[in-house]
Short mmCIF file of C-alpha atoms and ligand atoms in Angstrom, two decimals:
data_model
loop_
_atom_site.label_atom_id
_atom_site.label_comp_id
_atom_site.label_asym_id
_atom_site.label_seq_id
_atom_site.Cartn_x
_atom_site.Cartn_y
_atom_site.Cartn_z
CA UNK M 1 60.18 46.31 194.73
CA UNK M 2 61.90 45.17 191.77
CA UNK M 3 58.47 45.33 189.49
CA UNK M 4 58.47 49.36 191.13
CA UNK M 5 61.87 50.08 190.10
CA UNK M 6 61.88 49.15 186.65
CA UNK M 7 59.12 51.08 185.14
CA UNK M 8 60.48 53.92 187.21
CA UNK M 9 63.60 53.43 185.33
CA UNK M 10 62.11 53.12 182.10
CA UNK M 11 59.97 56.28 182.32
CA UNK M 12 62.59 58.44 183.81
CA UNK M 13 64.75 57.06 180.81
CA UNK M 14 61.79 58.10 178.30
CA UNK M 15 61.65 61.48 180.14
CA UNK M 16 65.32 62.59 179.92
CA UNK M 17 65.43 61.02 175.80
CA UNK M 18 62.28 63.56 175.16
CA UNK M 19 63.93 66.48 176.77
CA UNK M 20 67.23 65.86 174.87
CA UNK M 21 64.70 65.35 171.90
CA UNK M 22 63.11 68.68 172.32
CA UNK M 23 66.63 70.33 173.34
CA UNK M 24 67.82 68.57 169.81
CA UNK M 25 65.36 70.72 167.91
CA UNK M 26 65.16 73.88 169.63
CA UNK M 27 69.53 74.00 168.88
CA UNK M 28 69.05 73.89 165.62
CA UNK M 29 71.88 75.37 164.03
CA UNK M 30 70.79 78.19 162.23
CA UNK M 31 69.95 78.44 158.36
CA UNK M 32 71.81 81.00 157.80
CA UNK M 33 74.70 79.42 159.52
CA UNK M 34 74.15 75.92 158.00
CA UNK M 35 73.15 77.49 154.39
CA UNK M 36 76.69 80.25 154.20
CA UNK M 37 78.37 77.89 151.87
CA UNK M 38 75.33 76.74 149.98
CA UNK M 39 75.19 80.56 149.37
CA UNK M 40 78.36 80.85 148.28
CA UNK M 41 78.65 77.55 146.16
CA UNK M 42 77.13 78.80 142.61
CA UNK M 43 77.67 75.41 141.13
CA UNK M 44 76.78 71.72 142.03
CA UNK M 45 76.70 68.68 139.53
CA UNK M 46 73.91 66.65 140.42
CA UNK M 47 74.39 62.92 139.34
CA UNK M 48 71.19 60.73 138.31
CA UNK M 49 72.48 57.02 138.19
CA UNK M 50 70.66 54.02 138.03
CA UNK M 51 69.47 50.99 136.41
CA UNK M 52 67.43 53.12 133.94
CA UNK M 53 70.74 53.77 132.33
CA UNK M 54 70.49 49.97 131.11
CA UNK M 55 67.73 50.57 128.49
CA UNK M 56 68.59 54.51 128.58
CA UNK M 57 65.05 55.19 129.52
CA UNK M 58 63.24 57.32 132.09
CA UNK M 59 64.31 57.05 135.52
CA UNK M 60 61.41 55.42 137.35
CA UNK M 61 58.68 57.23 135.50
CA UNK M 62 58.85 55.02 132.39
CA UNK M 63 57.08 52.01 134.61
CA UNK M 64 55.35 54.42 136.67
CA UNK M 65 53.43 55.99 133.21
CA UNK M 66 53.19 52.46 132.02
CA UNK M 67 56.09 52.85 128.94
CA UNK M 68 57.56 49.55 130.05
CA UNK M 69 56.16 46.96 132.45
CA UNK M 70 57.24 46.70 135.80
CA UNK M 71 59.01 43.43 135.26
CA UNK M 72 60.37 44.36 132.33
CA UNK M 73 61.97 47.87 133.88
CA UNK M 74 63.23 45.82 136.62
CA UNK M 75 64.93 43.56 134.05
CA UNK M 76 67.73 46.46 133.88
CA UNK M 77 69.08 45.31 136.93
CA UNK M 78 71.06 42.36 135.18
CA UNK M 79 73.02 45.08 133.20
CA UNK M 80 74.00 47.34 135.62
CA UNK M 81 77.44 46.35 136.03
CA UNK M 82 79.22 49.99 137.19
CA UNK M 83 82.59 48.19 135.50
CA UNK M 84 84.35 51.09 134.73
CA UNK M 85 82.81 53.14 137.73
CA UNK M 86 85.74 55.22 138.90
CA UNK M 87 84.75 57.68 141.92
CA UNK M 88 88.01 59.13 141.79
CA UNK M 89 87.70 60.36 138.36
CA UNK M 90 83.98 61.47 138.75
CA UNK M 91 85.05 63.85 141.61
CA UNK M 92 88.15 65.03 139.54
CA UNK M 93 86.19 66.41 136.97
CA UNK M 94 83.41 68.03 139.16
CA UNK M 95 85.88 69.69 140.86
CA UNK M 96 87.44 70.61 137.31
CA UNK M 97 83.74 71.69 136.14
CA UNK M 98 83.96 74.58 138.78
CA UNK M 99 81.50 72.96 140.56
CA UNK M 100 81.76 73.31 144.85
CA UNK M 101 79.14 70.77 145.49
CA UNK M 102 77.50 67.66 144.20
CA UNK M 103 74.43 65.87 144.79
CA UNK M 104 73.98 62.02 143.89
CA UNK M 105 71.05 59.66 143.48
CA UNK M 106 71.39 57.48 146.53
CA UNK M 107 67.79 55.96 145.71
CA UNK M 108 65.32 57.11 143.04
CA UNK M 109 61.33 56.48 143.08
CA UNK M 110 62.15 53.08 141.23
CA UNK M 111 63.68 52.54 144.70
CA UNK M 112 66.92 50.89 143.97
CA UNK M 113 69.37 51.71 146.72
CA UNK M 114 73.20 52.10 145.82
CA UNK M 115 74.43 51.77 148.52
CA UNK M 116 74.49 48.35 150.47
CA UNK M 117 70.99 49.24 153.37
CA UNK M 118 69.96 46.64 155.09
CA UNK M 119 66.79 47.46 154.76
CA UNK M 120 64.86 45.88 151.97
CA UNK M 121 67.58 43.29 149.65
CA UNK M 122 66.75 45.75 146.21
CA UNK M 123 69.98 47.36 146.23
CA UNK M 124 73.06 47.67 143.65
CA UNK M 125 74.87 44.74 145.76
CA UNK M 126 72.08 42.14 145.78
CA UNK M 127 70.60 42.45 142.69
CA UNK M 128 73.35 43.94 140.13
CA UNK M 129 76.06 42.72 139.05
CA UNK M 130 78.05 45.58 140.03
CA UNK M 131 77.94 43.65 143.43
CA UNK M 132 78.78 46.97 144.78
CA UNK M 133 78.23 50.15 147.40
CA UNK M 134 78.37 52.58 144.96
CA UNK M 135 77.64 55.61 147.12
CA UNK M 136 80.68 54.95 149.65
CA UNK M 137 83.48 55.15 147.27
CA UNK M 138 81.73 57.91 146.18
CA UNK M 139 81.78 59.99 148.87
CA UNK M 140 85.18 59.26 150.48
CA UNK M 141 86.18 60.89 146.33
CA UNK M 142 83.92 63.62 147.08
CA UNK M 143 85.72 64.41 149.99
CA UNK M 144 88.91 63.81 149.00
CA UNK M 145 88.38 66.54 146.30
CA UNK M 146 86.93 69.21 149.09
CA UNK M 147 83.38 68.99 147.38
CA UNK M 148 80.91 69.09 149.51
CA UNK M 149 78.55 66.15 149.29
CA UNK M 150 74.57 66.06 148.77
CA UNK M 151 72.59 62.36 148.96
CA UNK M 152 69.55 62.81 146.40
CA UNK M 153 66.88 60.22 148.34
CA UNK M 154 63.22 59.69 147.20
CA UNK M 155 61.09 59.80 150.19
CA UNK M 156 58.38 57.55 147.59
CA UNK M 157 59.41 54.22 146.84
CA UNK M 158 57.30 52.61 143.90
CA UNK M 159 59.21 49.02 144.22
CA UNK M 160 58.39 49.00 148.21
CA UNK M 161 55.67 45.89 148.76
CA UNK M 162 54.15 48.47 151.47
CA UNK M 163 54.02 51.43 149.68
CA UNK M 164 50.48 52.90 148.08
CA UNK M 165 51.24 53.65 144.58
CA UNK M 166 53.00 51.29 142.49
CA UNK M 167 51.84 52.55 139.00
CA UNK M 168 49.41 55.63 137.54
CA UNK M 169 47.15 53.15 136.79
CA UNK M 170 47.42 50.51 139.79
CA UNK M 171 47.78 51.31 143.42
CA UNK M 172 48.76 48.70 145.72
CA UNK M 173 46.29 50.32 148.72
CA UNK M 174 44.29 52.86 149.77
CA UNK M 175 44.87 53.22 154.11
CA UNK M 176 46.28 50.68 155.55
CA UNK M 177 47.98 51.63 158.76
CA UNK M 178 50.24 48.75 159.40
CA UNK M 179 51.67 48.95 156.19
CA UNK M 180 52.08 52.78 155.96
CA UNK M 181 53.60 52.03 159.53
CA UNK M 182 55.81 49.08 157.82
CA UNK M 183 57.03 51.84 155.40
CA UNK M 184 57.10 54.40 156.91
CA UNK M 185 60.12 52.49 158.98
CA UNK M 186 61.99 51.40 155.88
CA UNK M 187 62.19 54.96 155.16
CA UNK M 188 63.68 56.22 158.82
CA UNK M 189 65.64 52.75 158.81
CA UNK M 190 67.71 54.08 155.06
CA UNK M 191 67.52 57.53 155.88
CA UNK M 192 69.48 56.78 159.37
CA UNK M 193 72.08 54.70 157.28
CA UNK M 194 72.67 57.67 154.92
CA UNK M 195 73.23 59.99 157.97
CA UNK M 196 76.07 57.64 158.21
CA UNK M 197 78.36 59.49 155.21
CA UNK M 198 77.86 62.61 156.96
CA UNK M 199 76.43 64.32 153.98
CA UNK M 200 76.20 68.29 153.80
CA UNK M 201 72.99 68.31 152.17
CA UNK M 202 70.53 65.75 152.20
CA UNK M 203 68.16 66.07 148.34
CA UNK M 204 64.39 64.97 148.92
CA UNK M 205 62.38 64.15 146.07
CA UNK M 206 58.99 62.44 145.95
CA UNK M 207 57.34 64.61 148.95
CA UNK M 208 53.89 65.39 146.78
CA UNK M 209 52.61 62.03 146.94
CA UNK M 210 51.93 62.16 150.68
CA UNK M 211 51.69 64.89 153.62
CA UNK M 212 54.53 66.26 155.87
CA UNK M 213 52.22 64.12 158.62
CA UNK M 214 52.27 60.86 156.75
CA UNK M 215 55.69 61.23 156.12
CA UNK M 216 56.56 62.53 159.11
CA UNK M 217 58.86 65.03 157.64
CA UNK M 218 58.99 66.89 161.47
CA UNK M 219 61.04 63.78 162.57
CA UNK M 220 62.78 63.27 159.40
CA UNK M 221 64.37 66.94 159.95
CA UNK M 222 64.86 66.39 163.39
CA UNK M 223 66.75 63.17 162.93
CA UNK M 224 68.58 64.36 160.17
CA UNK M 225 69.29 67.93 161.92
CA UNK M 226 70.18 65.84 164.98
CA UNK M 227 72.44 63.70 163.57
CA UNK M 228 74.70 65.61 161.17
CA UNK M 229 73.69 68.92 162.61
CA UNK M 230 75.50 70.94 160.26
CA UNK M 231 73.36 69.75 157.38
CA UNK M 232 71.29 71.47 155.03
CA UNK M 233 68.12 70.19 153.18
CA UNK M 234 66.29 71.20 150.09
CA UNK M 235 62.82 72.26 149.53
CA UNK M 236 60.90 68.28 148.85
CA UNK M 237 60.60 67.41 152.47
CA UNK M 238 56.41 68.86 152.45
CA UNK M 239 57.47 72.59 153.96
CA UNK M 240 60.36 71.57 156.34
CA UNK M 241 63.34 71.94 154.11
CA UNK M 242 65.68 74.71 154.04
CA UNK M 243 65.65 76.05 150.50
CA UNK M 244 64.18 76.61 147.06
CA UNK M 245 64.47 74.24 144.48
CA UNK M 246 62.63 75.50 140.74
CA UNK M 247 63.38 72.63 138.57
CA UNK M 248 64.45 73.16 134.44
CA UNK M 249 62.45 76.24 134.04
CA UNK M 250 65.16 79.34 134.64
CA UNK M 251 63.62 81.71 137.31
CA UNK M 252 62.57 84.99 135.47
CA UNK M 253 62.53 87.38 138.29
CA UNK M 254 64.53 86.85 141.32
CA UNK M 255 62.96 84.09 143.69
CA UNK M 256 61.67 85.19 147.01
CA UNK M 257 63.17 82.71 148.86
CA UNK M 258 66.89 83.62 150.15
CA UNK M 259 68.46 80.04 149.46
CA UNK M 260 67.17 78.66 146.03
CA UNK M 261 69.07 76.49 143.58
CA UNK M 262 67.72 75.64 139.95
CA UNK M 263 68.53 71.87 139.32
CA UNK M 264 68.69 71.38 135.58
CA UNK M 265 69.44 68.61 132.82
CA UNK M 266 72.41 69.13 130.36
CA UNK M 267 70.07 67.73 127.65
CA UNK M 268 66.44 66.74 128.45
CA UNK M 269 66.56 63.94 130.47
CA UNK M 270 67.96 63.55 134.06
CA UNK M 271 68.83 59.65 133.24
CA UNK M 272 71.86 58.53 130.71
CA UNK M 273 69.54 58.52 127.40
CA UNK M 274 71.51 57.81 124.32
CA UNK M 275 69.02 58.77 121.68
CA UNK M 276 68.79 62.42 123.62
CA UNK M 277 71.12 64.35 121.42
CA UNK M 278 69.38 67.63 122.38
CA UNK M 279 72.16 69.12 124.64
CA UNK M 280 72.32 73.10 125.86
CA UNK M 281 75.93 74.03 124.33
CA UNK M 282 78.62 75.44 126.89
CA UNK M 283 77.99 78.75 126.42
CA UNK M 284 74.16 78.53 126.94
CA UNK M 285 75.19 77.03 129.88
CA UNK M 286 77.52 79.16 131.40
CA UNK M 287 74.70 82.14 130.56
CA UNK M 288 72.23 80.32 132.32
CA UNK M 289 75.12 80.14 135.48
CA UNK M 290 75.14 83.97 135.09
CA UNK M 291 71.62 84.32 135.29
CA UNK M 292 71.37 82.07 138.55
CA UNK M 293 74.24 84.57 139.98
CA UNK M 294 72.56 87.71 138.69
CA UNK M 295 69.48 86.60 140.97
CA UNK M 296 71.53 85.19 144.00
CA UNK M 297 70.68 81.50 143.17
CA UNK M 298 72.75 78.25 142.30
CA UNK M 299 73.04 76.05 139.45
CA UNK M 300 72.30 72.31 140.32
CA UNK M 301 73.44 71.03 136.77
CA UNK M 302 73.20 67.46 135.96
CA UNK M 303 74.79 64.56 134.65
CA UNK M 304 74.19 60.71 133.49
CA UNK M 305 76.41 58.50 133.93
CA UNK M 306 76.04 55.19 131.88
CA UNK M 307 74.86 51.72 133.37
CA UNK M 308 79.25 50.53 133.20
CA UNK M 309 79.79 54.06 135.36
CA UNK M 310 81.33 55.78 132.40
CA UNK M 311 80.32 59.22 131.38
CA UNK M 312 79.55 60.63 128.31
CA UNK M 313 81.44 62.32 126.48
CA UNK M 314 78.99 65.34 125.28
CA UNK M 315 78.97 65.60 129.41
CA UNK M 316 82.67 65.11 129.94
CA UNK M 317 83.00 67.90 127.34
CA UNK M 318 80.58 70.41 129.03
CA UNK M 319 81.88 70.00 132.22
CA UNK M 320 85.39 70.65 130.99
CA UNK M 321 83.75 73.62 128.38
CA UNK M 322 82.51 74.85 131.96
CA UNK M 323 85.67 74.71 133.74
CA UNK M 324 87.28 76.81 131.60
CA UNK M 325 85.23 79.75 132.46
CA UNK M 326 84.58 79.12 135.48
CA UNK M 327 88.19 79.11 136.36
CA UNK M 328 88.98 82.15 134.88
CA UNK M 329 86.21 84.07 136.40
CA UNK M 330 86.64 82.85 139.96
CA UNK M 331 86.54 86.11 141.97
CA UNK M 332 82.73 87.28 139.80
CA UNK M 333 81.39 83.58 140.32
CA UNK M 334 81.93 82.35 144.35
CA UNK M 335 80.76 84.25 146.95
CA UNK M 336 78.94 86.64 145.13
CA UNK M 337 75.57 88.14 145.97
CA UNK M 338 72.44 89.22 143.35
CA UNK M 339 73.33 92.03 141.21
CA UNK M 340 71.43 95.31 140.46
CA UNK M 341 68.67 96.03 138.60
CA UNK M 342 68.78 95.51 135.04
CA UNK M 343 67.59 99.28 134.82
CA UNK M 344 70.89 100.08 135.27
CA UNK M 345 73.02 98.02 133.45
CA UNK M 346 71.00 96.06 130.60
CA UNK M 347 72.90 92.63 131.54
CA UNK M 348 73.28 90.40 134.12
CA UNK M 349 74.87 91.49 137.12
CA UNK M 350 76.22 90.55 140.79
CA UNK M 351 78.27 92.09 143.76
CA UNK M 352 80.93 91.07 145.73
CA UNK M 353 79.99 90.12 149.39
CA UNK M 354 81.09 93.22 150.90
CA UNK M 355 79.20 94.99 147.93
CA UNK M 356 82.10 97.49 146.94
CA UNK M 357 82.81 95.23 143.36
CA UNK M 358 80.35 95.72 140.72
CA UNK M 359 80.32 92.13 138.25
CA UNK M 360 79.27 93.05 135.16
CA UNK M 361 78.52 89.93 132.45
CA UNK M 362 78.76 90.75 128.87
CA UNK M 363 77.20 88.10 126.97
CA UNK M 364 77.05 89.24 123.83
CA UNK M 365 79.40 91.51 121.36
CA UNK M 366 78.72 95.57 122.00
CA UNK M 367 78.30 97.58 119.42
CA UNK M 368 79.90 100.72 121.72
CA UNK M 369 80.86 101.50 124.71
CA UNK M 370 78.90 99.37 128.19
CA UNK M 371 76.75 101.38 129.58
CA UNK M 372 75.73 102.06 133.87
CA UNK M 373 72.97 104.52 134.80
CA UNK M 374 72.28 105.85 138.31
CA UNK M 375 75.26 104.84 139.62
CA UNK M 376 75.57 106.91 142.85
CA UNK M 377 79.35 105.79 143.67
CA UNK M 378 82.60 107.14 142.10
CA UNK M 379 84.15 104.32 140.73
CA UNK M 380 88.10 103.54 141.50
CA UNK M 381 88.79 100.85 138.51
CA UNK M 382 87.48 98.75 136.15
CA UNK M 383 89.46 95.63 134.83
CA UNK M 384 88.91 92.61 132.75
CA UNK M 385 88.25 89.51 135.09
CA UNK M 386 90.47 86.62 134.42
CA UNK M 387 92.76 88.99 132.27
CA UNK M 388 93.40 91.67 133.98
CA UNK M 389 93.20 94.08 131.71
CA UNK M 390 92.26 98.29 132.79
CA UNK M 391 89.48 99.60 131.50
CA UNK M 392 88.76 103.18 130.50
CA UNK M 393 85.45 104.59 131.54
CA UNK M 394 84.16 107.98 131.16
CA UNK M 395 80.96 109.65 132.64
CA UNK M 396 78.56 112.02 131.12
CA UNK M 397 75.90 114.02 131.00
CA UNK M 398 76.18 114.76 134.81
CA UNK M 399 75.03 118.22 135.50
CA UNK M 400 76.18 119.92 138.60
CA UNK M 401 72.39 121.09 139.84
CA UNK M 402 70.93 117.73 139.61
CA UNK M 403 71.70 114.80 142.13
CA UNK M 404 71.35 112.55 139.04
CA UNK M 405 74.40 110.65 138.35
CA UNK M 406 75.91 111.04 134.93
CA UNK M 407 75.48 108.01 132.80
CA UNK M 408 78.74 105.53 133.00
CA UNK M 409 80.39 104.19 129.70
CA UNK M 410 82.97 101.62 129.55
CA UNK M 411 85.20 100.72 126.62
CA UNK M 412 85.54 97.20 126.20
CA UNK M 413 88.03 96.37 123.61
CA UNK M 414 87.58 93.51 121.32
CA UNK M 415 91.04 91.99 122.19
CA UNK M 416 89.82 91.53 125.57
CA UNK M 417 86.50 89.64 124.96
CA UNK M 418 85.68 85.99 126.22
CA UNK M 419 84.34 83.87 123.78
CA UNK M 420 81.46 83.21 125.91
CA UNK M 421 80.82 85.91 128.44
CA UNK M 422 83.47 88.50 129.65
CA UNK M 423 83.17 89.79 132.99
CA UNK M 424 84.24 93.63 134.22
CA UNK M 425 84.96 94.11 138.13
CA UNK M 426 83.72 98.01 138.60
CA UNK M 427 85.66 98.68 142.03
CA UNK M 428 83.38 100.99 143.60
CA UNK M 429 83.97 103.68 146.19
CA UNK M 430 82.23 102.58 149.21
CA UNK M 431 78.76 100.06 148.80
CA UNK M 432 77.34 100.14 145.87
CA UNK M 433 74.96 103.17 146.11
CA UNK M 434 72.05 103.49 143.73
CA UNK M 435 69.69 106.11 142.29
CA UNK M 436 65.96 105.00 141.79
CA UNK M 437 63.76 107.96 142.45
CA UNK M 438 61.70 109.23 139.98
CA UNK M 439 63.01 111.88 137.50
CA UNK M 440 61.75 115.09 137.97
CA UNK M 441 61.53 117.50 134.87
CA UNK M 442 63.45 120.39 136.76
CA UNK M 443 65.49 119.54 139.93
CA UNK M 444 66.65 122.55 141.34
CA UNK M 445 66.52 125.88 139.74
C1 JFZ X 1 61.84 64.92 140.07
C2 JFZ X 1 61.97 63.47 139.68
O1 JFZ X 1 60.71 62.88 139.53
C3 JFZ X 1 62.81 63.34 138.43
O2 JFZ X 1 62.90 62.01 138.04
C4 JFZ X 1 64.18 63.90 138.73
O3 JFZ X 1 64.83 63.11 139.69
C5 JFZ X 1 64.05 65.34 139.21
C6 JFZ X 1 65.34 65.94 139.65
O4 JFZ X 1 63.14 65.44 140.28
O5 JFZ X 1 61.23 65.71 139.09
C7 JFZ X 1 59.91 65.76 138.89
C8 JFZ X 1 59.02 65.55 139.86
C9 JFZ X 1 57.66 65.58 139.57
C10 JFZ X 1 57.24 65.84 138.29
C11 JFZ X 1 58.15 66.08 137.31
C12 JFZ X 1 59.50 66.06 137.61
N1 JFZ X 1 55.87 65.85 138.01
O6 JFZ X 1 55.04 65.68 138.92
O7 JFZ X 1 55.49 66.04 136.85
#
């Protein structure tokens, strides 16, 4: 009886945990759902910190393209002390960068964890001297602040013993099942830990080295989706991520994909790298901010904190640079949606939610009056964002017998300029309404 029972048990057990599975997935929250304040956001900091910051070298790649030796990379980890690491202040001045999200390195390829996993011992509190969880503090700050918090985690792990690759030129196997199985554990084992800070937005990296089967990205989303439901997760997870993420290169025409982000180093290297003067200035920045809006995107923008948890000042300076537009321009930055095309205004652009405010950015000094073509709309008022300020607008050349709208010029006095890019609400009448058809010689006559 007994040796009836409990198999009986065990598989009705099994059963009812693979329906809740399958229930699990098919309840997915949906993106669009999930993905409203990612839409919204404009702005994260991402955060690349690690015991690269030691030598100020590249993160990971500088062992994995042979620039250093292995032992020699891993020597870093005697330096990384995080003494001066205050969370508190890091959040502060996200949150004063404008930024509504950030995104931290939890583990990069070199696969040093920050946080204290009890999987694996190569972690910030066994093998630093920081002796530390860094990523706890870290996000209690985060959340303290009302910023909502993305975990960077590379799926490949160059320092696991059971993992393939090790080096371009040395692999540590070809197939070995048990091992990949081995690995392919630690990975569920950390990932399940990190599900732990309730993060809104979990940041893959690593995915090319192996397939969405070998990784078993399926179950990774399902877990993850399962477990913090209201979660969001970028594009690296081999096709079962929830949005686009073009990396340094600025996206020339507007990405396909509805949910992108364009994650981006302040000077060229996503690690603190002392001898990398070679920063983008504020303003460059802020127009490359305008150009993620114009196209409906994000800005992931990043910064490097040093090995003692300090940042540097260049960064401290552009995220404060930042702030100060940013917080002027509130109402043209958050929430907005892609703006028209540039055949109509010749400048970036975006619209209000609702689509009744026109945001146009002026990023350089007119020589005359702005100018809008083929606007269908009457327009109600024009002001100065951040100041105010009414503008005067005038249209002309509209002829009564043709449905083409007049062209649309708008003063913008010198007085009123930003020093980096000056934005003009055009309150329209109704949803923006445009004209694109082709322009016939003769109308109507
Ligand atoms: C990846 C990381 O490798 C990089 O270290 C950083 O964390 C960035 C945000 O994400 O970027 C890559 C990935 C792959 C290549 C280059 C950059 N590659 O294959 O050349």
């Amino acid at each position: 009886m007994k040796n009836i029972k409990i198999p009986f048990i065990l598989a009705t057990t099994f059963l009812f945990l693979n329906v809740f599975n399958v229930n699990a997935q098919q309840t997915e929250i949906p993106k669009e759902k999930r993905l409203a304040w990612f839409k919204d956001a404009k702005l994260g900091i991402f955060i690349h910190w690690g015991i690269y910051a030691v030598n100020g070298i590249d993160e990971s790649w500088s062992f994995y393209n042979n620039y250093i030796s292995y032992n020699d990379y891993m020597k870093q980890l005697n330096g990384f002390t995080a003494k001066k690491y205050n969370p508190t202040s890091w959040a502060k001045l996200i949150k004063e960068s404008g930024a509504k999200y950030t995104v931290i390195t939890t583990k990069h390829h070199d696969g040093v964890a920050l946080w204290n996993s009890k999987f694996g011992t190569l972690n910030t509190v066994k093998k630093t001297p920081a002796k530390k969880d860094l990523i706890s503090p870290f996000v209690k700050a985060v959340k303290k602040e009302g910023l909502k918090l993305g975990l960077y985690y590379s799926l490949l792990d160059w320092s696991h013993p059971d993992y393939p690759f090790f080096t371009r030129k040395e692999k540590r196997y070809k197939e070995d099942t048990k091992r990949w199985k081995k690995f392919t554990k630690y990975n569920f084992g950390q990932l399940k830990e990190l599900t732990k800070y309730n993060p809104d937005l979990y940041w893959f990296d690593g995915d090319w080295e192996q397939s969405a089967e070998k990784w078993k990205a399926k179950e990774i989303r399902a877990l993850l989706l399962d477990k913090t439901p209201n979660t969001i997760i970028n594009s690296r997870l081999q096709g079962y991520g929830d949005y686009a993420t073009p990396e340094q290169g600025l996206p020339i025409r507007k990405p396909s994909s509805k949910f992108w982000e364009l994650c981006m180093t302040m000077n060229n290297s996503w690690g603190y790298q002392p001898t990398d003067k070679n920063y983008k200035t504020v303003n460059q920045i802020i127009r490359i901010l305008v150009d993620c809006i114009s196209m409906g995107g994000d800005l992931l923008l990043d910064i490097a904190p040093k090995a003692d948890g300090t940042i540097p000042k260049e960064q401290v300076a552009i995220l404060k640079g930042l702030g100060r537009w940013t917080n002027k321009h509130k109402e043209a930055i958050y929430g907005t949606r892609a703006g028209i095309p540039k055949q109509h205004f010749n400048g970036y652009t975006s619209l209000s939610k609702d689509k009744t405010i026109l945001y146009l950015y002026v990023d350089n000094k007119p020589n005359g009056p702005l100018l809008i073509k083929g606007l269908k709309n009457k327009v109600n008022r024009i002001w100065v964002v951040g100041n105010g300020t009414k503008l005067s607008h005038k249209v002309v050349g509209k002829q009564y017998w043709s449905h083409v709208p007049g062209m649309l010029y708008i003063d913008l006095p010198e007085k009123v300029q930003d020093k980096d890019v000056t934005v003009i609400a055009v309150l329209l009448q109704g949803k923006v309404d445009l004209y694109q058809e082709e322009i016939k010689a003769i109308e109507s006559n």
